[in-house]
Amino acid sequence: MAEPGNGQVEVRPSYTKKVVGPVAQLKCFYTNAGSMGNKQEELEAIVWQESYDAVAITEMRWDDLHDWSAAMDGYKLFRRDRQGRRGGGVALYVREGYKCQELIEGNSRVKCLWVRIRGRASKADIVVGVCYRPPNQDVEVDEIFYKQLGEVSRSLALVLVGDFNLPDISWAHNTAEREQSRRFLECVGDYFLTQLVREPTREGALLDMLLVNREGPVGDVTVGGHLGRSDHEMIEFSILREARRGASRTATMDFRRADFGLFKSLLDRVLWEAALKGKGLQEERRKS
């Protein structure tokens, strides 16, 4: 190891991070229920039959009459009801055994949930978002949502599902007719999101979306089937969870301890014109 302070760069061990090991899967599905009403029993039957780990719902429209039946054995329930109006709202069930934390208390005008699911053992954490955007939502509320989206997608892997009611977007051409839809596309690009649903989800329109901020965290995406008499198609998918980044020891040069003043002085002493004479790019290529 060279002594620091004599113009040489110290070589010292450091740690680089790498992903190792296989991925783990969370089996999930999402639907716009169009009011849960008497669909709770059917929902529970589907969940138990398919053994889902996470279930996201928009427009559940629970009210005081149905609060007693909203819970599901073996699952934690996160919900955000629509304040001041009957119906609406979003919910997320996560299988017990996963440590979860709701992020961003949020603005009551935005119908979104952001839940961080902690990784088991060596698996990485992930954020699952559920959003319902009414067709008549104003620009101000849209911007509140985009601010939340930016906060949660900045560092962690994100999977966002919901009904955004933006049927004029052409995902094949990345274009839209309405200004609010174009603004949505702009934010999708700004936050490096990818929209994975390619089929219509309601009466020939693509209203329900599945967005991710990283390549590869979601697979096995299928669209089809209804919960009760809902007119929205269900979306089933798997979240492929990467292993946490592990540390491996390597040797790197510590340039922070170098004497750059001496280094510059040594470079200034070199007669570069003479040293490089006859050593153009083409000459070097011929020699190699």
PDB file of C-alpha atoms in Angstrom:
ATOM      1  CA  MET A   1       0.000   0.000   0.000  1.00  0.00           C
ATOM      2  CA  ALA A   2       1.412   3.395  -0.970  1.00  0.00           C
ATOM      3  CA  GLU A   3       1.753   6.044   1.712  1.00  0.00           C
ATOM      4  CA  PRO A   4      -0.802   8.841   1.226  1.00  0.00           C
ATOM      5  CA  GLY A   5       0.472  12.337   0.653  1.00  0.00           C
ATOM      6  CA  ASN A   6       3.419  11.478  -1.650  1.00  0.00           C
ATOM      7  CA  GLY A   7       1.485  11.940  -4.885  1.00  0.00           C
ATOM      8  CA  GLN A   8       0.469   8.309  -5.143  1.00  0.00           C
ATOM      9  CA  VAL A   9      -3.036   6.948  -4.799  1.00  0.00           C
ATOM     10  CA  GLU A  10      -3.739   4.667  -1.877  1.00  0.00           C
ATOM     11  CA  VAL A  11      -5.162   1.251  -2.695  1.00  0.00           C
ATOM     12  CA  ARG A  12      -7.645   0.193  -0.085  1.00  0.00           C
ATOM     13  CA  PRO A  13     -10.396  -2.447   0.150  1.00  0.00           C
ATOM     14  CA  SER A  14     -13.991  -1.452  -0.482  1.00  0.00           C
ATOM     15  CA  TYR A  15     -17.290  -3.145  -1.037  1.00  0.00           C
ATOM     16  CA  THR A  16     -19.253  -3.391  -4.263  1.00  0.00           C
ATOM     17  CA  LYS A  17     -22.849  -4.507  -4.380  1.00  0.00           C
ATOM     18  CA  LYS A  18     -24.302  -7.239  -6.511  1.00  0.00           C
ATOM     19  CA  VAL A  19     -27.570  -9.099  -6.770  1.00  0.00           C
ATOM     20  CA  VAL A  20     -27.325 -12.791  -6.099  1.00  0.00           C
ATOM     21  CA  GLY A  21     -29.784 -15.644  -5.860  1.00  0.00           C
ATOM     22  CA  PRO A  22     -33.183 -16.339  -7.378  1.00  0.00           C
ATOM     23  CA  VAL A  23     -36.270 -14.145  -7.195  1.00  0.00           C
ATOM     24  CA  ALA A  24     -39.347 -14.790  -5.078  1.00  0.00           C
ATOM     25  CA  GLN A  25     -42.904 -14.368  -6.306  1.00  0.00           C
ATOM     26  CA  LEU A  26     -45.980 -12.716  -4.873  1.00  0.00           C
ATOM     27  CA  LYS A  27     -49.131 -13.826  -6.635  1.00  0.00           C
ATOM     28  CA  CYS A  28     -51.467 -10.846  -7.031  1.00  0.00           C
ATOM     29  CA  PHE A  29     -54.641  -9.672  -8.642  1.00  0.00           C
ATOM     30  CA  TYR A  30     -56.393  -6.347  -9.103  1.00  0.00           C
ATOM     31  CA  THR A  31     -59.927  -5.377 -10.047  1.00  0.00           C
ATOM     32  CA  ASN A  32     -62.276  -2.422 -10.155  1.00  0.00           C
ATOM     33  CA  ALA A  33     -65.144  -3.965  -8.194  1.00  0.00           C
ATOM     34  CA  GLY A  34     -67.732  -1.346  -9.091  1.00  0.00           C
ATOM     35  CA  SER A  35     -69.030  -1.722  -5.507  1.00  0.00           C
ATOM     36  CA  MET A  36     -68.195  -4.694  -3.347  1.00  0.00           C
ATOM     37  CA  GLY A  37     -71.766  -4.894  -2.096  1.00  0.00           C
ATOM     38  CA  ASN A  38     -72.503  -8.624  -1.878  1.00  0.00           C
ATOM     39  CA  LYS A  39     -69.255  -9.629  -3.632  1.00  0.00           C
ATOM     40  CA  GLN A  40     -67.199 -10.144  -0.485  1.00  0.00           C
ATOM     41  CA  GLU A  41     -67.881 -13.867  -0.260  1.00  0.00           C
ATOM     42  CA  GLU A  42     -66.996 -14.347  -3.916  1.00  0.00           C
ATOM     43  CA  LEU A  43     -63.804 -12.348  -3.408  1.00  0.00           C
ATOM     44  CA  GLU A  44     -62.774 -14.524  -0.463  1.00  0.00           C
ATOM     45  CA  ALA A  45     -63.501 -17.694  -2.428  1.00  0.00           C
ATOM     46  CA  ILE A  46     -61.300 -16.524  -5.327  1.00  0.00           C
ATOM     47  CA  VAL A  47     -58.499 -15.448  -2.997  1.00  0.00           C
ATOM     48  CA  TRP A  48     -58.436 -18.734  -1.100  1.00  0.00           C
ATOM     49  CA  GLN A  49     -58.745 -20.857  -4.230  1.00  0.00           C
ATOM     50  CA  GLU A  50     -55.899 -19.078  -6.043  1.00  0.00           C
ATOM     51  CA  SER A  51     -53.843 -18.424  -2.887  1.00  0.00           C
ATOM     52  CA  TYR A  52     -53.096 -14.780  -3.686  1.00  0.00           C
ATOM     53  CA  ASP A  53     -50.533 -12.892  -1.629  1.00  0.00           C
ATOM     54  CA  ALA A  54     -51.879  -9.431  -2.440  1.00  0.00           C
ATOM     55  CA  VAL A  55     -55.268  -8.232  -3.694  1.00  0.00           C
ATOM     56  CA  ALA A  56     -55.898  -4.658  -4.850  1.00  0.00           C
ATOM     57  CA  ILE A  57     -59.377  -3.206  -5.331  1.00  0.00           C
ATOM     58  CA  THR A  58     -60.699   0.123  -6.574  1.00  0.00           C
ATOM     59  CA  GLU A  59     -64.259   1.437  -6.289  1.00  0.00           C
ATOM     60  CA  MET A  60     -65.038  -0.988  -3.498  1.00  0.00           C
ATOM     61  CA  ARG A  61     -67.782   1.377  -2.212  1.00  0.00           C
ATOM     62  CA  TRP A  62     -67.930  -0.099   1.237  1.00  0.00           C
ATOM     63  CA  ASP A  63     -70.299   1.685   3.557  1.00  0.00           C
ATOM     64  CA  ASP A  64     -71.326   1.255   7.183  1.00  0.00           C
ATOM     65  CA  LEU A  65     -73.541  -1.679   6.249  1.00  0.00           C
ATOM     66  CA  HIS A  66     -70.609  -3.696   4.921  1.00  0.00           C
ATOM     67  CA  ASP A  67     -67.770  -2.650   7.254  1.00  0.00           C
ATOM     68  CA  TRP A  68     -68.285  -5.746   9.383  1.00  0.00           C
ATOM     69  CA  SER A  69     -67.470  -8.043   6.430  1.00  0.00           C
ATOM     70  CA  ALA A  70     -64.547  -6.137   4.891  1.00  0.00           C
ATOM     71  CA  ALA A  71     -61.849  -8.018   6.825  1.00  0.00           C
ATOM     72  CA  MET A  72     -60.500 -11.281   5.422  1.00  0.00           C
ATOM     73  CA  ASP A  73     -58.992 -14.007   7.587  1.00  0.00           C
ATOM     74  CA  GLY A  74     -55.254 -14.362   7.061  1.00  0.00           C
ATOM     75  CA  TYR A  75     -54.855 -10.934   5.413  1.00  0.00           C
ATOM     76  CA  LYS A  76     -54.071  -7.392   6.510  1.00  0.00           C
ATOM     77  CA  LEU A  77     -56.396  -4.765   5.088  1.00  0.00           C
ATOM     78  CA  PHE A  78     -55.320  -1.275   4.055  1.00  0.00           C
ATOM     79  CA  ARG A  79     -58.076   1.017   2.807  1.00  0.00           C
ATOM     80  CA  ARG A  80     -58.684   4.600   1.784  1.00  0.00           C
ATOM     81  CA  ASP A  81     -62.376   5.502   1.586  1.00  0.00           C
ATOM     82  CA  ARG A  82     -63.794   8.261  -0.542  1.00  0.00           C
ATOM     83  CA  GLN A  83     -64.591  11.107   1.821  1.00  0.00           C
ATOM     84  CA  GLY A  84     -67.703  13.247   1.457  1.00  0.00           C
ATOM     85  CA  ARG A  85     -69.259  11.076  -1.250  1.00  0.00           C
ATOM     86  CA  ARG A  86     -70.956   7.723  -1.299  1.00  0.00           C
ATOM     87  CA  GLY A  87     -68.854   4.859  -2.592  1.00  0.00           C
ATOM     88  CA  GLY A  88     -65.467   4.868  -4.297  1.00  0.00           C
ATOM     89  CA  GLY A  89     -62.198   4.330  -2.477  1.00  0.00           C
ATOM     90  CA  VAL A  90     -59.321   1.849  -2.739  1.00  0.00           C
ATOM     91  CA  ALA A  91     -58.167  -1.149  -0.727  1.00  0.00           C
ATOM     92  CA  LEU A  92     -55.237  -3.551  -0.540  1.00  0.00           C
ATOM     93  CA  TYR A  93     -55.164  -6.946   1.164  1.00  0.00           C
ATOM     94  CA  VAL A  94     -51.733  -8.391   1.955  1.00  0.00           C
ATOM     95  CA  ARG A  95     -51.243 -11.895   3.301  1.00  0.00           C
ATOM     96  CA  GLU A  96     -50.301 -11.981   6.980  1.00  0.00           C
ATOM     97  CA  GLY A  97     -46.681 -12.896   7.476  1.00  0.00           C
ATOM     98  CA  TYR A  98     -45.462 -10.015   5.329  1.00  0.00           C
ATOM     99  CA  LYS A  99     -44.393  -6.936   7.258  1.00  0.00           C
ATOM    100  CA  CYS A 100     -46.161  -3.953   5.721  1.00  0.00           C
ATOM    101  CA  GLN A 101     -46.135  -0.224   6.255  1.00  0.00           C
ATOM    102  CA  GLU A 102     -48.407   2.360   4.682  1.00  0.00           C
ATOM    103  CA  LEU A 103     -46.416   5.230   3.217  1.00  0.00           C
ATOM    104  CA  ILE A 104     -47.596   8.829   2.825  1.00  0.00           C
ATOM    105  CA  GLU A 105     -50.615   9.655   4.914  1.00  0.00           C
ATOM    106  CA  GLY A 106     -51.692  11.467   1.799  1.00  0.00           C
ATOM    107  CA  ASN A 107     -54.252  14.029   0.816  1.00  0.00           C
ATOM    108  CA  SER A 108     -57.873  12.945   1.285  1.00  0.00           C
ATOM    109  CA  ARG A 109     -58.692  14.214  -2.193  1.00  0.00           C
ATOM    110  CA  VAL A 110     -56.385  11.636  -3.795  1.00  0.00           C
ATOM    111  CA  LYS A 111     -57.671   8.076  -3.700  1.00  0.00           C
ATOM    112  CA  CYS A 112     -54.361   6.244  -3.452  1.00  0.00           C
ATOM    113  CA  LEU A 113     -52.689   3.740  -1.159  1.00  0.00           C
ATOM    114  CA  TRP A 114     -48.932   3.243  -1.011  1.00  0.00           C
ATOM    115  CA  VAL A 115     -47.885   0.177   0.987  1.00  0.00           C
ATOM    116  CA  ARG A 116     -44.304  -0.940   1.482  1.00  0.00           C
ATOM    117  CA  ILE A 117     -43.997  -4.718   1.715  1.00  0.00           C
ATOM    118  CA  ARG A 118     -40.861  -5.722   3.570  1.00  0.00           C
ATOM    119  CA  GLY A 119     -38.731  -8.429   2.026  1.00  0.00           C
ATOM    120  CA  ARG A 120     -38.469 -11.754   3.778  1.00  0.00           C
ATOM    121  CA  ALA A 121     -34.979 -13.064   4.496  1.00  0.00           C
ATOM    122  CA  SER A 122     -32.713 -11.676   1.766  1.00  0.00           C
ATOM    123  CA  LYS A 123     -35.468 -10.352  -0.515  1.00  0.00           C
ATOM    124  CA  ALA A 124     -35.766  -6.675  -1.364  1.00  0.00           C
ATOM    125  CA  ASP A 125     -38.630  -4.414  -0.253  1.00  0.00           C
ATOM    126  CA  ILE A 126     -41.254  -3.283  -2.745  1.00  0.00           C
ATOM    127  CA  VAL A 127     -44.006  -0.651  -2.785  1.00  0.00           C
ATOM    128  CA  VAL A 128     -47.461  -1.573  -4.038  1.00  0.00           C
ATOM    129  CA  GLY A 129     -49.656   1.357  -5.001  1.00  0.00           C
ATOM    130  CA  VAL A 130     -53.420   1.292  -5.627  1.00  0.00           C
ATOM    131  CA  CYS A 131     -55.109   4.293  -7.218  1.00  0.00           C
ATOM    132  CA  TYR A 132     -58.569   5.306  -8.374  1.00  0.00           C
ATOM    133  CA  ARG A 133     -58.796   8.437 -10.493  1.00  0.00           C
ATOM    134  CA  PRO A 134     -62.388   9.575 -11.140  1.00  0.00           C
ATOM    135  CA  PRO A 135     -63.194  10.617 -14.730  1.00  0.00           C
ATOM    136  CA  ASN A 136     -63.860  14.221 -13.642  1.00  0.00           C
ATOM    137  CA  GLN A 137     -60.808  14.650 -11.396  1.00  0.00           C
ATOM    138  CA  ASP A 138     -59.403  18.167 -11.641  1.00  0.00           C
ATOM    139  CA  VAL A 139     -55.867  19.148 -12.556  1.00  0.00           C
ATOM    140  CA  GLU A 140     -54.930  20.196  -9.017  1.00  0.00           C
ATOM    141  CA  VAL A 141     -55.680  16.738  -7.615  1.00  0.00           C
ATOM    142  CA  ASP A 142     -53.816  15.129 -10.503  1.00  0.00           C
ATOM    143  CA  GLU A 143     -50.727  17.118  -9.536  1.00  0.00           C
ATOM    144  CA  ILE A 144     -51.000  16.012  -5.894  1.00  0.00           C
ATOM    145  CA  PHE A 145     -51.027  12.424  -7.119  1.00  0.00           C
ATOM    146  CA  TYR A 146     -48.006  12.994  -9.375  1.00  0.00           C
ATOM    147  CA  LYS A 147     -46.083  14.432  -6.428  1.00  0.00           C
ATOM    148  CA  GLN A 148     -46.846  11.325  -4.361  1.00  0.00           C
ATOM    149  CA  LEU A 149     -45.883   9.106  -7.283  1.00  0.00           C
ATOM    150  CA  GLY A 150     -42.539  10.858  -7.591  1.00  0.00           C
ATOM    151  CA  GLU A 151     -41.800  10.438  -3.885  1.00  0.00           C
ATOM    152  CA  VAL A 152     -42.483   6.703  -3.731  1.00  0.00           C
ATOM    153  CA  SER A 153     -40.864   5.777  -7.053  1.00  0.00           C
ATOM    154  CA  ARG A 154     -37.586   7.566  -6.395  1.00  0.00           C
ATOM    155  CA  SER A 155     -35.748   4.805  -4.543  1.00  0.00           C
ATOM    156  CA  LEU A 156     -37.798   1.626  -4.131  1.00  0.00           C
ATOM    157  CA  ALA A 157     -39.196  -0.790  -6.671  1.00  0.00           C
ATOM    158  CA  LEU A 158     -42.807   0.201  -7.378  1.00  0.00           C
ATOM    159  CA  VAL A 159     -45.815  -1.702  -8.694  1.00  0.00           C
ATOM    160  CA  LEU A 160     -48.834   0.570  -9.245  1.00  0.00           C
ATOM    161  CA  VAL A 161     -52.300  -0.646 -10.215  1.00  0.00           C
ATOM    162  CA  GLY A 162     -55.563   1.206 -10.586  1.00  0.00           C
ATOM    163  CA  ASP A 163     -58.309   2.679 -12.706  1.00  0.00           C
ATOM    164  CA  PHE A 164     -57.115   5.993 -14.115  1.00  0.00           C
ATOM    165  CA  ASN A 165     -60.051   6.688 -16.458  1.00  0.00           C
ATOM    166  CA  LEU A 166     -57.862   7.910 -19.317  1.00  0.00           C
ATOM    167  CA  PRO A 167     -59.310   6.005 -22.314  1.00  0.00           C
ATOM    168  CA  ASP A 168     -57.882   8.369 -24.956  1.00  0.00           C
ATOM    169  CA  ILE A 169     -54.278   7.283 -24.329  1.00  0.00           C
ATOM    170  CA  SER A 170     -52.734   5.204 -27.109  1.00  0.00           C
ATOM    171  CA  TRP A 171     -50.038   3.154 -25.412  1.00  0.00           C
ATOM    172  CA  ALA A 172     -48.852   1.764 -28.733  1.00  0.00           C
ATOM    173  CA  HIS A 173     -47.991   5.277 -29.949  1.00  0.00           C
ATOM    174  CA  ASN A 174     -47.504   7.001 -26.565  1.00  0.00           C
ATOM    175  CA  THR A 175     -50.011   9.701 -27.522  1.00  0.00           C
ATOM    176  CA  ALA A 176     -53.246  11.100 -26.085  1.00  0.00           C
ATOM    177  CA  GLU A 177     -55.992  13.502 -27.123  1.00  0.00           C
ATOM    178  CA  ARG A 178     -56.776  15.259 -23.844  1.00  0.00           C
ATOM    179  CA  GLU A 179     -54.362  17.565 -22.024  1.00  0.00           C
ATOM    180  CA  GLN A 180     -54.716  15.702 -18.702  1.00  0.00           C
ATOM    181  CA  SER A 181     -53.939  12.418 -20.448  1.00  0.00           C
ATOM    182  CA  ARG A 182     -50.857  13.944 -22.057  1.00  0.00           C
ATOM    183  CA  ARG A 183     -49.763  15.181 -18.637  1.00  0.00           C
ATOM    184  CA  PHE A 184     -50.163  11.627 -17.309  1.00  0.00           C
ATOM    185  CA  LEU A 185     -47.956  10.313 -20.130  1.00  0.00           C
ATOM    186  CA  GLU A 186     -45.394  13.006 -19.323  1.00  0.00           C
ATOM    187  CA  CYS A 187     -45.176  11.823 -15.705  1.00  0.00           C
ATOM    188  CA  VAL A 188     -44.937   8.199 -16.808  1.00  0.00           C
ATOM    189  CA  GLY A 189     -41.884   9.209 -18.832  1.00  0.00           C
ATOM    190  CA  ASP A 190     -40.402  11.455 -16.127  1.00  0.00           C
ATOM    191  CA  TYR A 191     -40.524   8.649 -13.556  1.00  0.00           C
ATOM    192  CA  PHE A 192     -39.391   5.959 -16.013  1.00  0.00           C
ATOM    193  CA  LEU A 193     -42.583   3.933 -15.631  1.00  0.00           C
ATOM    194  CA  THR A 194     -43.703   1.132 -17.942  1.00  0.00           C
ATOM    195  CA  GLN A 195     -47.390   0.307 -18.464  1.00  0.00           C
ATOM    196  CA  LEU A 196     -47.872  -3.470 -18.824  1.00  0.00           C
ATOM    197  CA  VAL A 197     -51.590  -3.866 -19.648  1.00  0.00           C
ATOM    198  CA  ARG A 198     -52.195  -3.999 -23.412  1.00  0.00           C
ATOM    199  CA  GLU A 199     -55.796  -5.221 -23.560  1.00  0.00           C
ATOM    200  CA  PRO A 200     -59.045  -3.315 -22.946  1.00  0.00           C
ATOM    201  CA  THR A 201     -60.320  -3.637 -19.393  1.00  0.00           C
ATOM    202  CA  ARG A 202     -63.824  -2.156 -19.734  1.00  0.00           C
ATOM    203  CA  GLU A 203     -66.087  -2.102 -22.778  1.00  0.00           C
ATOM    204  CA  GLY A 204     -63.235  -1.858 -25.265  1.00  0.00           C
ATOM    205  CA  ALA A 205     -61.331   0.834 -23.331  1.00  0.00           C
ATOM    206  CA  LEU A 206     -58.078   0.460 -21.434  1.00  0.00           C
ATOM    207  CA  LEU A 207     -58.903   2.125 -18.123  1.00  0.00           C
ATOM    208  CA  ASP A 208     -57.128  -0.129 -15.626  1.00  0.00           C
ATOM    209  CA  MET A 209     -53.340  -0.016 -15.643  1.00  0.00           C
ATOM    210  CA  LEU A 210     -50.355  -1.828 -14.184  1.00  0.00           C
ATOM    211  CA  LEU A 211     -47.225   0.329 -14.007  1.00  0.00           C
ATOM    212  CA  VAL A 212     -43.703  -0.489 -12.814  1.00  0.00           C
ATOM    213  CA  ASN A 213     -40.627   1.676 -12.387  1.00  0.00           C
ATOM    214  CA  ARG A 214     -38.023  -1.038 -13.023  1.00  0.00           C
ATOM    215  CA  GLU A 215     -37.464  -3.653 -15.650  1.00  0.00           C
ATOM    216  CA  GLY A 216     -38.473  -7.167 -14.650  1.00  0.00           C
ATOM    217  CA  PRO A 217     -40.306  -6.869 -11.293  1.00  0.00           C
ATOM    218  CA  VAL A 218     -43.632  -8.074 -12.711  1.00  0.00           C
ATOM    219  CA  GLY A 219     -44.487 -11.076 -14.836  1.00  0.00           C
ATOM    220  CA  ASP A 220     -47.317 -13.433 -15.809  1.00  0.00           C
ATOM    221  CA  VAL A 221     -49.717 -10.570 -16.560  1.00  0.00           C
ATOM    222  CA  THR A 222     -53.163 -11.788 -17.676  1.00  0.00           C
ATOM    223  CA  VAL A 223     -56.410  -9.893 -18.224  1.00  0.00           C
ATOM    224  CA  GLY A 224     -59.780 -11.594 -17.973  1.00  0.00           C
ATOM    225  CA  GLY A 225     -62.693 -12.548 -15.765  1.00  0.00           C
ATOM    226  CA  HIS A 226     -64.985 -10.456 -13.602  1.00  0.00           C
ATOM    227  CA  LEU A 227     -65.715 -10.143  -9.916  1.00  0.00           C
ATOM    228  CA  GLY A 228     -69.464 -10.590  -9.718  1.00  0.00           C
ATOM    229  CA  ARG A 229     -71.223  -8.275 -12.161  1.00  0.00           C
ATOM    230  CA  SER A 230     -68.400  -5.755 -12.353  1.00  0.00           C
ATOM    231  CA  ASP A 231     -67.917  -4.547 -15.925  1.00  0.00           C
ATOM    232  CA  HIS A 232     -64.120  -4.332 -15.456  1.00  0.00           C
ATOM    233  CA  GLU A 233     -61.770  -7.177 -16.332  1.00  0.00           C
ATOM    234  CA  MET A 234     -59.551  -8.508 -13.563  1.00  0.00           C
ATOM    235  CA  ILE A 235     -55.753  -8.288 -13.896  1.00  0.00           C
ATOM    236  CA  GLU A 236     -53.619 -11.082 -12.480  1.00  0.00           C
ATOM    237  CA  PHE A 237     -49.837 -10.800 -12.182  1.00  0.00           C
ATOM    238  CA  SER A 238     -46.811 -11.937 -10.192  1.00  0.00           C
ATOM    239  CA  ILE A 239     -44.360  -9.648  -8.450  1.00  0.00           C
ATOM    240  CA  LEU A 240     -40.863 -11.043  -8.941  1.00  0.00           C
ATOM    241  CA  ARG A 241     -38.856  -9.879  -5.977  1.00  0.00           C
ATOM    242  CA  GLU A 242     -35.116  -9.440  -6.369  1.00  0.00           C
ATOM    243  CA  ALA A 243     -32.664 -10.561  -3.754  1.00  0.00           C
ATOM    244  CA  ARG A 244     -31.222  -7.818  -1.602  1.00  0.00           C
ATOM    245  CA  ARG A 245     -27.964  -6.413  -2.753  1.00  0.00           C
ATOM    246  CA  GLY A 246     -25.131  -8.247  -1.021  1.00  0.00           C
ATOM    247  CA  ALA A 247     -21.639  -6.930  -0.435  1.00  0.00           C
ATOM    248  CA  SER A 248     -18.472  -8.389  -1.933  1.00  0.00           C
ATOM    249  CA  ARG A 249     -14.990  -7.171  -1.028  1.00  0.00           C
ATOM    250  CA  THR A 250     -12.821  -5.710  -3.783  1.00  0.00           C
ATOM    251  CA  ALA A 251      -9.754  -3.461  -3.936  1.00  0.00           C
ATOM    252  CA  THR A 252     -10.249   0.031  -5.366  1.00  0.00           C
ATOM    253  CA  MET A 253      -8.114   3.154  -5.528  1.00  0.00           C
ATOM    254  CA  ASP A 254      -8.963   5.864  -3.037  1.00  0.00           C
ATOM    255  CA  PHE A 255      -8.674   8.998  -5.189  1.00  0.00           C
ATOM    256  CA  ARG A 256      -9.859  11.192  -2.335  1.00  0.00           C
ATOM    257  CA  ARG A 257      -6.434  10.770  -0.693  1.00  0.00           C
ATOM    258  CA  ALA A 258      -4.383  11.557  -3.824  1.00  0.00           C
ATOM    259  CA  ASP A 259      -2.132  14.637  -4.136  1.00  0.00           C
ATOM    260  CA  PHE A 260      -3.651  16.165  -7.270  1.00  0.00           C
ATOM    261  CA  GLY A 261      -1.491  19.283  -7.002  1.00  0.00           C
ATOM    262  CA  LEU A 262       1.676  17.169  -7.404  1.00  0.00           C
ATOM    263  CA  PHE A 263      -0.017  15.108 -10.120  1.00  0.00           C
ATOM    264  CA  LYS A 264      -0.770  18.269 -12.148  1.00  0.00           C
ATOM    265  CA  SER A 265       2.765  19.552 -11.621  1.00  0.00           C
ATOM    266  CA  LEU A 266       4.239  16.299 -12.995  1.00  0.00           C
ATOM    267  CA  LEU A 267       1.960  16.438 -16.039  1.00  0.00           C
ATOM    268  CA  ASP A 268       2.993  20.031 -16.773  1.00  0.00           C
ATOM    269  CA  ARG A 269       6.648  18.932 -17.011  1.00  0.00           C
ATOM    270  CA  VAL A 270       5.980  16.535 -19.875  1.00  0.00           C
ATOM    271  CA  LEU A 271       6.802  17.822 -23.381  1.00  0.00           C
ATOM    272  CA  TRP A 272       3.594  16.482 -24.878  1.00  0.00           C
ATOM    273  CA  GLU A 273       4.258  17.589 -28.480  1.00  0.00           C
ATOM    274  CA  ALA A 274       7.478  15.594 -28.608  1.00  0.00           C
ATOM    275  CA  ALA A 275       6.071  12.682 -26.627  1.00  0.00           C
ATOM    276  CA  LEU A 276       3.079  12.269 -28.948  1.00  0.00           C
ATOM    277  CA  LYS A 277       4.858  12.965 -32.239  1.00  0.00           C
ATOM    278  CA  GLY A 278       4.020  10.257 -34.766  1.00  0.00           C
ATOM    279  CA  LYS A 279       1.539   8.627 -32.426  1.00  0.00           C
ATOM    280  CA  GLY A 280      -1.771   9.583 -33.967  1.00  0.00           C
ATOM    281  CA  LEU A 281      -4.886   7.439 -33.689  1.00  0.00           C
ATOM    282  CA  GLN A 282      -4.362   5.666 -37.019  1.00  0.00           C
ATOM    283  CA  GLU A 283      -0.707   4.915 -36.143  1.00  0.00           C
ATOM    284  CA  GLU A 284      -1.730   3.356 -32.856  1.00  0.00           C
ATOM    285  CA  ARG A 285      -4.366   1.234 -34.580  1.00  0.00           C
ATOM    286  CA  ARG A 286      -1.814  -0.112 -37.075  1.00  0.00           C
ATOM    287  CA  LYS A 287       0.536  -1.049 -34.246  1.00  0.00           C
ATOM    288  CA  SER A 288      -2.205  -2.875 -32.402  1.00  0.00           C
TER     289      SER A 288
END
